[in-house]
Short mmCIF file of C-alpha atoms in Angstrom, two decimals:
data_model
loop_
_atom_site.label_atom_id
_atom_site.label_comp_id
_atom_site.label_asym_id
_atom_site.label_seq_id
_atom_site.Cartn_x
_atom_site.Cartn_y
_atom_site.Cartn_z
CA MET A 186 28.94 465.63 52.19
CA ALA A 187 29.96 462.88 54.62
CA PRO A 188 33.60 462.98 55.74
CA GLU A 189 35.82 460.47 53.98
CA PRO A 190 37.23 457.69 56.23
CA ALA A 191 40.96 457.76 56.81
CA SER A 192 42.91 455.14 54.88
CA PRO A 193 44.75 452.36 56.77
CA PRO A 194 48.19 453.73 55.77
CA GLN A 195 47.24 457.11 57.25
CA VAL A 196 46.15 455.49 60.53
CA VAL A 197 49.32 453.42 60.76
CA ARG A 198 51.53 456.40 59.95
CA ALA A 199 49.79 458.52 62.59
CA ALA A 200 50.27 455.78 65.20
CA GLN A 201 53.94 455.44 64.28
CA LYS A 202 54.49 459.18 64.60
CA ASP A 203 52.73 459.23 67.98
CA ASP A 204 54.86 456.31 69.19
CA TYR A 205 57.97 458.20 68.10
CA TYR A 206 57.05 461.36 70.03
CA ARG A 207 55.96 459.35 73.07
CA ALA A 208 59.31 457.55 73.03
CA GLU A 209 61.09 460.90 72.92
CA LEU A 210 59.10 462.16 75.91
CA ARG A 211 59.74 458.96 77.83
CA SER A 212 63.45 459.18 77.14
CA ALA A 213 63.61 462.81 78.26
CA ALA A 214 61.62 462.14 81.44
CA GLY A 215 63.67 459.03 82.20
CA SER A 216 66.93 460.91 81.73
CA ALA A 217 65.76 463.66 84.06
CA LEU A 218 64.77 461.14 86.75
CA HIS A 219 68.07 459.29 86.31
CA SER A 220 70.04 462.51 86.69
CA LEU A 221 68.10 463.69 89.73
CA LEU A 222 67.62 460.47 91.71
CA GLY A 223 70.06 457.97 90.25
CA ALA A 224 69.85 454.68 88.39
CA LYS A 225 68.16 452.76 91.24
CA LYS A 226 65.15 455.07 91.40
CA TRP A 227 64.98 455.24 87.61
CA LEU A 228 64.73 451.45 87.39
CA GLU A 229 62.18 451.38 90.21
CA TRP A 230 59.91 454.06 88.73
CA ARG A 231 60.54 453.60 85.01
CA LYS A 232 57.08 452.20 84.23
CA GLU A 233 55.36 454.94 86.23
CA VAL A 234 57.36 457.64 84.44
CA GLU A 235 56.35 456.15 81.10
CA LEU A 236 52.71 456.14 82.17
CA LEU A 237 52.85 459.78 83.28
CA THR A 238 54.49 460.91 80.04
CA ASP A 239 51.89 459.04 77.98
CA LEU A 240 49.10 460.60 80.04
CA ALA A 241 50.64 464.04 79.56
CA TYR A 242 50.91 463.53 75.81
CA PHE A 243 47.33 462.33 75.33
CA SER A 244 45.90 464.81 77.83
CA LEU A 245 47.37 467.73 75.89
CA THR A 246 46.09 466.32 72.59
CA THR A 247 43.24 463.77 72.54
CA LEU A 248 41.69 464.65 75.89
CA SER A 249 41.73 468.37 75.14
CA GLY A 250 40.00 467.78 71.79
CA SER A 251 43.06 468.44 69.64
CA GLN A 252 44.83 466.22 67.15
CA THR A 253 47.88 464.30 68.26
CA LEU A 254 51.10 465.12 66.44
CA GLY A 255 50.73 461.94 64.42
CA GLU A 256 47.15 462.72 63.42
CA GLU A 257 48.14 466.24 62.48
CA TYR A 258 51.01 464.88 60.38
CA VAL A 259 48.65 462.86 58.15
CA ASN A 260 45.69 465.25 58.50
CA ILE A 261 43.13 462.95 60.11
CA VAL A 262 40.61 463.54 62.92
CA GLN A 263 39.08 461.24 65.52
CA VAL A 264 35.29 460.84 65.32
CA ASP A 265 32.65 458.97 67.31
CA PRO A 266 30.63 456.03 65.87
CA SER A 267 28.45 458.44 63.88
CA ALA A 268 31.58 459.41 61.91
CA ARG A 269 30.28 463.00 61.92
CA ARG A 270 31.10 464.26 65.40
CA VAL A 271 34.23 464.69 67.44
CA PRO A 272 34.09 462.21 70.36
CA SER A 273 32.62 463.61 73.55
CA TRP A 274 34.92 464.42 76.45
CA LEU A 275 33.73 461.30 78.30
CA ARG A 276 34.48 459.09 75.30
CA ARG A 277 37.92 460.71 74.89
CA ALA A 278 38.65 460.19 78.58
CA ALA A 279 37.67 456.52 78.29
CA LEU A 280 39.87 456.19 75.20
CA VAL A 281 42.93 457.68 76.91
CA SER A 282 42.35 455.58 80.05
CA LEU A 283 41.98 452.33 78.12
CA HIS A 284 45.02 453.13 75.99
CA THR A 285 47.37 454.08 78.84
CA ILE A 286 46.13 453.39 82.39
CA ALA A 287 44.36 450.06 81.84
CA PRO A 288 47.37 448.23 80.30
CA TYR A 289 49.62 449.56 83.06
CA LEU A 290 47.30 448.43 85.86
CA LEU A 291 46.68 445.04 84.27
CA ASP A 292 50.39 444.42 83.76
CA LYS A 293 51.19 445.49 87.34
CA ALA A 294 48.41 443.34 88.81
CA LEU A 295 49.54 440.23 86.92
CA LEU A 296 53.19 440.88 87.78
CA HIS A 297 52.45 441.26 91.50
CA LEU A 298 50.16 438.23 91.46
CA GLU A 299 52.81 436.06 89.80
CA HIS A 300 55.48 437.27 92.23
CA GLU A 301 53.29 436.63 95.26
CA LEU A 302 52.40 433.13 94.08
CA GLN A 303 56.08 432.33 93.51
CA VAL A 304 56.98 433.58 96.99
CA GLU A 305 54.17 431.54 98.53
CA GLY A 306 55.43 428.47 96.73
CA GLU A 307 59.07 428.95 97.76
CA SER A 308 58.66 429.62 101.44
CA ARG A 309 56.09 429.81 104.19
CA ARG A 310 55.72 433.18 105.85
CA PRO A 311 53.34 434.56 108.50
CA SER A 312 50.00 435.55 106.97
CA GLN A 313 50.20 438.98 108.56
CA GLY A 314 53.09 441.31 109.32
CA GLY A 315 55.66 439.19 107.50
CA ALA A 316 58.78 441.01 106.42
CA VAL A 317 59.77 441.12 102.82
CA PRO A 318 63.26 439.72 102.01
CA GLY A 319 65.76 442.56 101.77
CA GLY A 320 63.73 444.79 104.08
CA ARG A 321 61.78 446.45 101.29
CA SER A 322 58.25 447.39 102.24
CA ARG A 323 55.36 446.23 100.06
CA SER A 324 53.50 448.63 97.90
CA LEU A 325 49.75 449.01 98.33
CA ALA A 326 49.19 447.01 95.16
CA ARG A 327 51.31 444.10 96.35
CA ALA A 328 49.70 444.20 99.79
CA TRP A 329 46.26 444.01 98.18
CA VAL A 330 47.36 441.06 96.03
CA ARG A 331 48.75 439.28 99.09
CA ARG A 332 45.46 439.67 100.94
CA TRP A 333 43.62 438.29 97.91
CA VAL A 334 45.99 435.33 97.50
CA GLY A 335 46.15 434.47 101.21
CA PRO A 336 42.79 432.65 101.56
CA LEU A 337 43.36 430.50 98.46
CA THR A 338 44.16 426.79 98.79
CA GLU A 339 47.51 425.40 97.74
CA GLN A 340 45.96 423.79 94.67
CA GLN A 341 44.31 427.08 93.66
CA LYS A 342 47.65 428.87 94.04
CA LYS A 343 49.43 426.29 91.89
CA THR A 344 46.74 426.60 89.23
CA LEU A 345 46.98 430.39 89.24
CA LEU A 346 50.76 430.24 89.05
CA TRP A 347 50.37 428.24 85.85
CA ILE A 348 47.62 430.47 84.44
CA VAL A 349 49.15 433.93 85.07
CA PRO A 350 52.16 433.62 82.70
CA LEU A 351 49.88 432.07 80.10
CA LEU A 352 47.47 434.99 80.50
CA ARG A 353 50.26 437.54 80.04
CA GLN A 354 51.39 435.80 76.87
CA SER A 355 47.80 435.62 75.65
CA LEU A 356 47.32 439.36 76.14
CA ALA A 357 50.42 440.08 74.06
CA ALA A 358 49.17 437.69 71.39
CA LEU A 359 45.75 439.39 71.46
CA ARG A 360 47.32 442.77 70.71
CA ARG A 361 49.21 441.31 67.76
CA LEU A 362 46.07 439.55 66.52
CA HIS A 363 44.13 442.80 66.77
CA VAL A 364 46.71 444.56 64.61
CA ALA A 365 46.40 441.72 62.08
CA VAL A 366 42.62 442.21 62.03
CA PHE A 367 43.18 445.91 61.39
CA TYR A 368 45.27 445.14 58.31
CA ILE A 369 42.37 443.01 57.03
CA HIS A 370 39.48 445.37 57.79
CA GLY A 371 41.32 448.70 58.22
CA VAL A 372 39.12 450.13 60.98
CA PHE A 373 40.50 449.95 64.56
CA TYR A 374 44.27 449.99 64.97
CA HIS A 375 44.21 450.05 68.79
CA LEU A 376 42.03 447.98 71.13
CA ALA A 377 41.08 451.12 73.03
CA LYS A 378 39.56 452.63 69.90
CA ARG A 379 37.56 449.46 69.24
CA PHE A 380 36.14 449.51 72.76
CA THR A 381 35.19 453.19 72.51
CA GLY A 382 34.09 453.13 68.85
CA VAL A 383 36.49 455.92 67.87
CA THR A 384 37.56 455.96 64.22
CA TYR A 385 39.27 458.44 61.88
CA VAL A 386 38.16 460.62 58.99
CA ARG A 387 40.21 462.88 56.77
CA ARG A 388 40.17 466.53 57.74
CA LEU A 389 38.88 468.24 54.62
CA CYS A 390 38.94 471.85 55.82
CA PRO A 391 41.98 473.96 56.66
CA THR A 392 40.50 475.20 59.93
CA ARG A 393 40.28 473.06 63.02
CA PHE A 394 37.24 470.72 63.06
CA VAL A 395 35.18 472.94 60.72
CA CYS A 396 33.94 469.97 58.71
CA ILE A 397 33.00 467.89 61.76
CA HIS A 398 30.02 468.77 63.94
CA PRO A 399 31.11 469.16 67.59
CA SER A 400 29.64 466.69 70.04
CA ALA A 401 26.85 467.87 72.27
#
C-alpha cells in the first residue's frame, strides 16, 4: 500500500511547531551570547547565531534522517519525489542548506551590496586601502562586494542601487506568494522543499520509518 500524503494542515502545523522550537533555541543562544559578550556583540552577531542554531536544529533532525519535533508532533515523514523513500543524505543536505544557509548568504550579499553602493554615492574614497568610517575593518564579504562594485560605472552603480531594494522586496513577496500557492495546491510549504522535491507522507507504522523504504 502506498503511503498516504500528509494533509496541508499537518504540514502547516509541523512548520509552526518547528518555528516555535527554533525561536526558543535562538532566544537561548542569543541570551547566552548577550550575557557572555554584551549587547554590542549580540547585535553584531545576532544573524550568525540564528543561522548556527537553525543549522544545529536541522542537523540533529533532518540531516541525521530523523523527524523534526514538528514532524513528530503531527506524525509525518519527509520523502523523496518517489513518495516511497526517505530522501538521500545528499538531498537532505541540499534541503537544509537551501532552507538555512542560502537565505542568510543572499540577504547578507544584498545588504552589503546596498551599503557599498550607498557609500560610493555619498563620498569618494580611494579604490584600495581606504579606511572605513569609525575605524571598523571590513569583513571578507564586504571586501569582496567592494571589489566587485569598484569597476562599475557610475550609471551602473545608480541602477544597482535602485534594483537592490526592489530585489529584496521581491524576494519577500516571492516567499509569501509561494505560501499562497501551497494553500491552493497543498504540496510544498517551503521553497527549499520545492527545489529538492521533498514532500510529506503520514507515518503509518509505530516504529521509525518501517513503512518507508530507505534510500539507497
